[in-house]
Amino acid sequence: MDLRTDKENIEQNTRQSIEQAKKEKKENSLFEHLENLAEYTKNLWHFLPLALCYLDSNGFILEVNQTFEKTFSWKLSEIFNKPLNFFMSEKEALKVITQALQEKEIINEEMNFLTKKGEKVPVSVYSRARKNNKGNVVGLFLALTDIRETKKFQDKLKQKIKEKTKELEEKVIELEKTKVVLLNILEDVEEARKKVEEEKNKTQAIITNLTDGLMFFDQEKKLSLINRQAEEFFEIKNQQLIGQTLLELSKNFKFKLLRELIGEEIDNVFRKELKIKENLILEVTAIPLTTKKEKTGNLVILHDVTREKLIEKMKTEFVALSAHQLRTPLSTIKWILRMLLDEELGKINDQQKEFLNDGYQSNERMISLINDLLNVTRIEEGRYVYNLTPTDIIGTIQSVINSHQEEIKGKKLKVIFNKPKSKTFKVRVDAEKIRMVIDNIIDNAIKYSLLNGEILISLKYYKDKLKFSVKDNGIGIPQFQKERVFTKFFRGINAVKRETDGTGLGLFIAKNIIEAHKGSIWFESEEGKGTTFYFTLPLK
Amino acid sequence: MFFWKKENKKNNNKKEEWFYESLPGTNLMITDYFTDGLLIFDKDNKIILLNPKAEEFFEVKEENVLGESILELGRFSRFYPLVSLLGGGIKEVFRRELQIDEGFILEVTSVGILKDGARVAILVILHDISRDKLTQKMKTDFVTVAAHQLRTPTSAIKWSLQVLLEEDLGKLNKEQKKVLEKTYETNEKVIHLVNDLLNVAEIEEGKYLSKMVLFNIEELVQEIIKDLKEQITEKKISLILEKPEEQLPQIMLDVEKMKIAIKNILDNAIKYTLSKGKVLVSLKRESEKNIIIQIQDTGVGIPFEEQDKIFTKFFRGSNIKKIDTEGTGLGLYIAKNIIEAHKGSIWFESEEGRGTTFYITLPIKERFGEYLTGEFY
Amino acid sequence: MAKKVLIIEDDKFLRKVLVRKISAEGYQIVEATDGEKGLKSVEEEKPDLVLLDLVLPEMNGFEVLAKIKKNPNHMISKIPVIVLSNLGEEKDIKKGLELGADDYLIKAYFTPGEILKKIENVLKK
């Protein structure tokens, strides 16, 4: 033994001790380690908020964690070595185990787990087999998730969904209903609109087919409405005319014509013709509209009379032309007979003269008739235009008397003309027509006078009128005929017997003329004694 | 648009509500102020509106007839002509003249309003044309009256002149005789003119054809030829009448008037053909429907620039005045009207210096109604 | 010197009668049967008076009247014209007088003798 040995021994011993110590330490730390690990695992095991369960390879419970105990209310001691199918159905248990052994995952499968309280709690199971080195299964780990809450939640959700769905459905139904209602409304509106359109069409149809232009001026004399036809007549489409007075509208030439026709005042009802342009003549009717209390405006209606006017024109021309055509041969006859009667072509004896004269007179009558008839036509149409000029009536009367000198001499009549003594002045009349009247009356007086008769013609001026009278002492007018004297074609029977000529139109025309001058005409007569004709004319 | 809202005081379910924009400040119905009569019928031809003017025309009150059908309205004497015209189905007419009463004439226009192709209403618009008609009538009256009134004196003159010309009352020298003859001729012209004017006046009146009977046109033509025999012989005109072997069917004619028409044309043919000329009158069946009469002459013809005026009133060709100074210028106008009144037609071909051919067609089928109403003008 | 009268009238007979009557009084007569011939005669013959019918072939009487009265040559426009027509409508008479006719006579109302008197009256002026 040596020292070296000792040292070696000591070293060896130390080594050995250190190794021993290390070994022991190792063993100790290992142990500690193990202990720590065990502790750690245990803590972890119980810490996890997941219900865990460890089964042996036969499916008997060996370990559960605290969460398990809490969740399912089992104590380990109570369920140690109990089989899995105690808590689950056979089927489920079997499934769990087999899945675990097959290392298959059961995902989200809902199973039920028995609690201590006897409830079957819905759980979600996750299982995994524990294998040793050799690969043999030594146990099963189960993780059980209490899905009660989830389920509740799910159920609640489902419920909620159901509810909501129902709500939604209801809402949809409501919406459906609303839609239907709206559609109905729309349909009604559509119908109403169509109806309005229809009314409009009808209205339009009326307006169009009346072919009358219509305008309305309100109380302030402003144009309130104008229809399409009126616009067409005035050729003023699409212009803003509403609100303007007729005066303002008169900037347009055609409106100017209208205004001139109507005048400022359109308050009277009237009907007049207006030539708007070539080929368009309108009959304008103006009507003031009033309600019971006040005037609401004026309606102006425009009626196209172009065609009627054309027809009228044609007929008028025909009449004029007919007159001309008739007069032409009558002129020839007149002139020839005149020539013969005046012996310009040779002498004629008394008998020949008589016949020729008869012919001449007949011819003259025809000429007269045509003229009278033309006048009648004109008067009746109202086309008899009066041309008023200052006229010397006395001169006219005198002239008429002069023109009948031959007949007066022939019947040896005494004609006296009583003129007014005071200064004479001219009267505003239609000279030609008044002359016709005077001529007619004097002519009648001469014709119905007997030989050596007397005719008294007088003219008197009063403050507001003049009075003309012709008195004869001729055959007079029978009582029962007096009514008809001024009618067309009247000739007293006496006259007919006397074969005096005369178409019977003269007095009819005379009456029209005098009355057109706002005068009056009348007579007094006694059969066999004589007649006096009067007329008056107003002096303005 | 400017109709006013109608205050429907009339409590009648059958009346339609008329909605219009209301005119501010008024509550008036424009149809109340129309100067034309207005009737509105619904799709069942029942009356739904009768405006005041129409009430006046027909002498009925709107409230008394609302809802009635048009045929029911026919019981009112004044409505009857309208009902006759429009019928139960209310046909559409444009500006047709209708006599309602003596001196009362309306111009009728009816128009249907369609919606989606179906008729929903019909408007009947009535315009009073009595005054116009009266005026027109007066004008034709003038002509008629004048014509009638002139007959007597012309007859008197004719008679006087005959006596004078026969020198019963005394001798006449050459010149005197000549002018008296002229006077006689001229008076004859007046007589013709008077007749023609009367015819024209009748045409204007529109009531031209009177009695229509089935007549043999050949017979008519032969009668006319007979009447004109003197002139034909005098002028040594060779007149040939061509007609088919088979007798032509009879046709509906106003014999008197048709005679005037054809005579006018044939007379012209003879007048305007010089001595020894030729006139051919041929009658043929043109087709199933028509007979055609051809009157061809070898006369003076009608100058080209005047051909369009030939049928107008009083027109006389410039080249014939020398031949016949007394023509009235109305013959062809009258003839044309008569032929057209029979629903026939007339036209001509002519070359100045060579001759004229007039053609007249007349329908074989008779149409009674059209003939009698005289509505052709 | 004899006064010259131009008669524009298409009716042969009426013209003859007028010619007869007027020439019998010592007037010189020129005749024309239509408007155109009439105007030519006015230019060439320069009558002292014209008797003018209105219904003429081709150019109507109013046209002739206007052409005479509006003629730039004063010698022509001053020639008096008497219208002699059977057209008797007021508008016709008015038109005739407005166009410058010295008188308007309706044939049917006047005998040739009366017409002659009218001619004399006008020529006196």
XYZ file of N, CA, C and O in Angstrom, chain A residues 24 44 117 124 126 172 177 189 196 222 255 283 329 375 387 428 453 466 471 474 478 492:
88
model
N -26.041 8.506 -7.143
C -27.108 8.742 -6.180
C -27.827 10.015 -6.474
O -29.067 10.084 -6.428
N -51.357 18.789 -14.197
C -51.902 19.030 -15.536
C -53.208 18.261 -15.747
O -54.201 18.790 -16.237
N -76.126 11.947 -11.164
C -77.511 12.332 -10.929
C -78.477 11.508 -11.789
O -79.670 11.624 -11.671
N -69.293 15.353 -26.304
C -68.532 15.122 -27.515
C -67.328 14.325 -27.070
O -66.628 14.728 -26.130
N -63.629 12.433 -27.502
C -62.403 12.318 -28.276
C -61.578 11.248 -27.587
O -61.249 11.329 -26.417
N -92.326 37.812 -44.663
C -92.416 37.582 -46.110
C -93.865 37.537 -46.553
O -94.251 38.139 -47.546
N -98.247 40.078 -48.951
C -99.564 40.725 -48.905
C -99.444 42.163 -49.369
O -100.242 42.672 -50.161
N -104.458 52.335 -59.962
C -103.885 53.567 -60.505
C -103.825 53.463 -62.026
O -104.197 54.371 -62.746
N -108.476 58.003 -67.130
C -108.216 59.412 -67.410
C -107.790 59.575 -68.866
O -108.233 60.476 -69.552
N -107.829 87.520 -69.434
C -106.584 86.888 -69.841
C -106.896 85.504 -70.386
O -107.779 84.807 -69.872
N -104.268 86.924 -84.354
C -105.001 87.327 -83.150
C -105.457 88.758 -83.282
O -106.495 89.146 -82.751
N -116.085 80.983 -88.252
C -117.238 81.638 -87.664
C -116.915 81.750 -86.180
O -116.697 80.733 -85.512
N -130.251 87.969 -123.300
C -131.267 87.894 -124.356
C -132.391 88.907 -124.164
O -132.942 89.426 -125.139
N -132.545 91.228 -105.546
C -132.553 92.052 -104.344
C -133.091 91.286 -103.151
O -132.564 91.370 -102.051
N -124.698 101.349 -97.560
C -123.640 102.304 -97.803
C -124.159 103.673 -97.393
O -124.836 104.354 -98.170
N -128.124 110.930 -93.495
C -127.226 109.795 -93.680
C -128.013 108.510 -93.968
O -128.562 107.875 -93.077
N -156.120 111.396 -111.838
C -155.994 111.332 -110.384
C -155.018 112.367 -109.851
O -154.414 113.137 -110.593
N -137.386 112.199 -90.072
C -138.102 112.802 -91.188
C -139.248 111.873 -91.589
O -139.177 110.664 -91.364
N -149.667 110.272 -101.126
C -151.108 110.014 -101.059
C -151.699 110.012 -102.450
O -151.450 110.930 -103.229
N -156.433 106.622 -105.774
C -156.608 105.531 -106.735
C -157.472 104.401 -106.218
O -158.390 104.611 -105.424
N -158.005 96.479 -100.643
C -159.127 95.880 -99.904
C -158.733 95.531 -98.467
O -157.590 95.138 -98.213
N -152.218 93.023 -104.656
C -153.650 93.093 -104.338
C -154.469 92.588 -105.518
O -154.085 92.741 -106.671
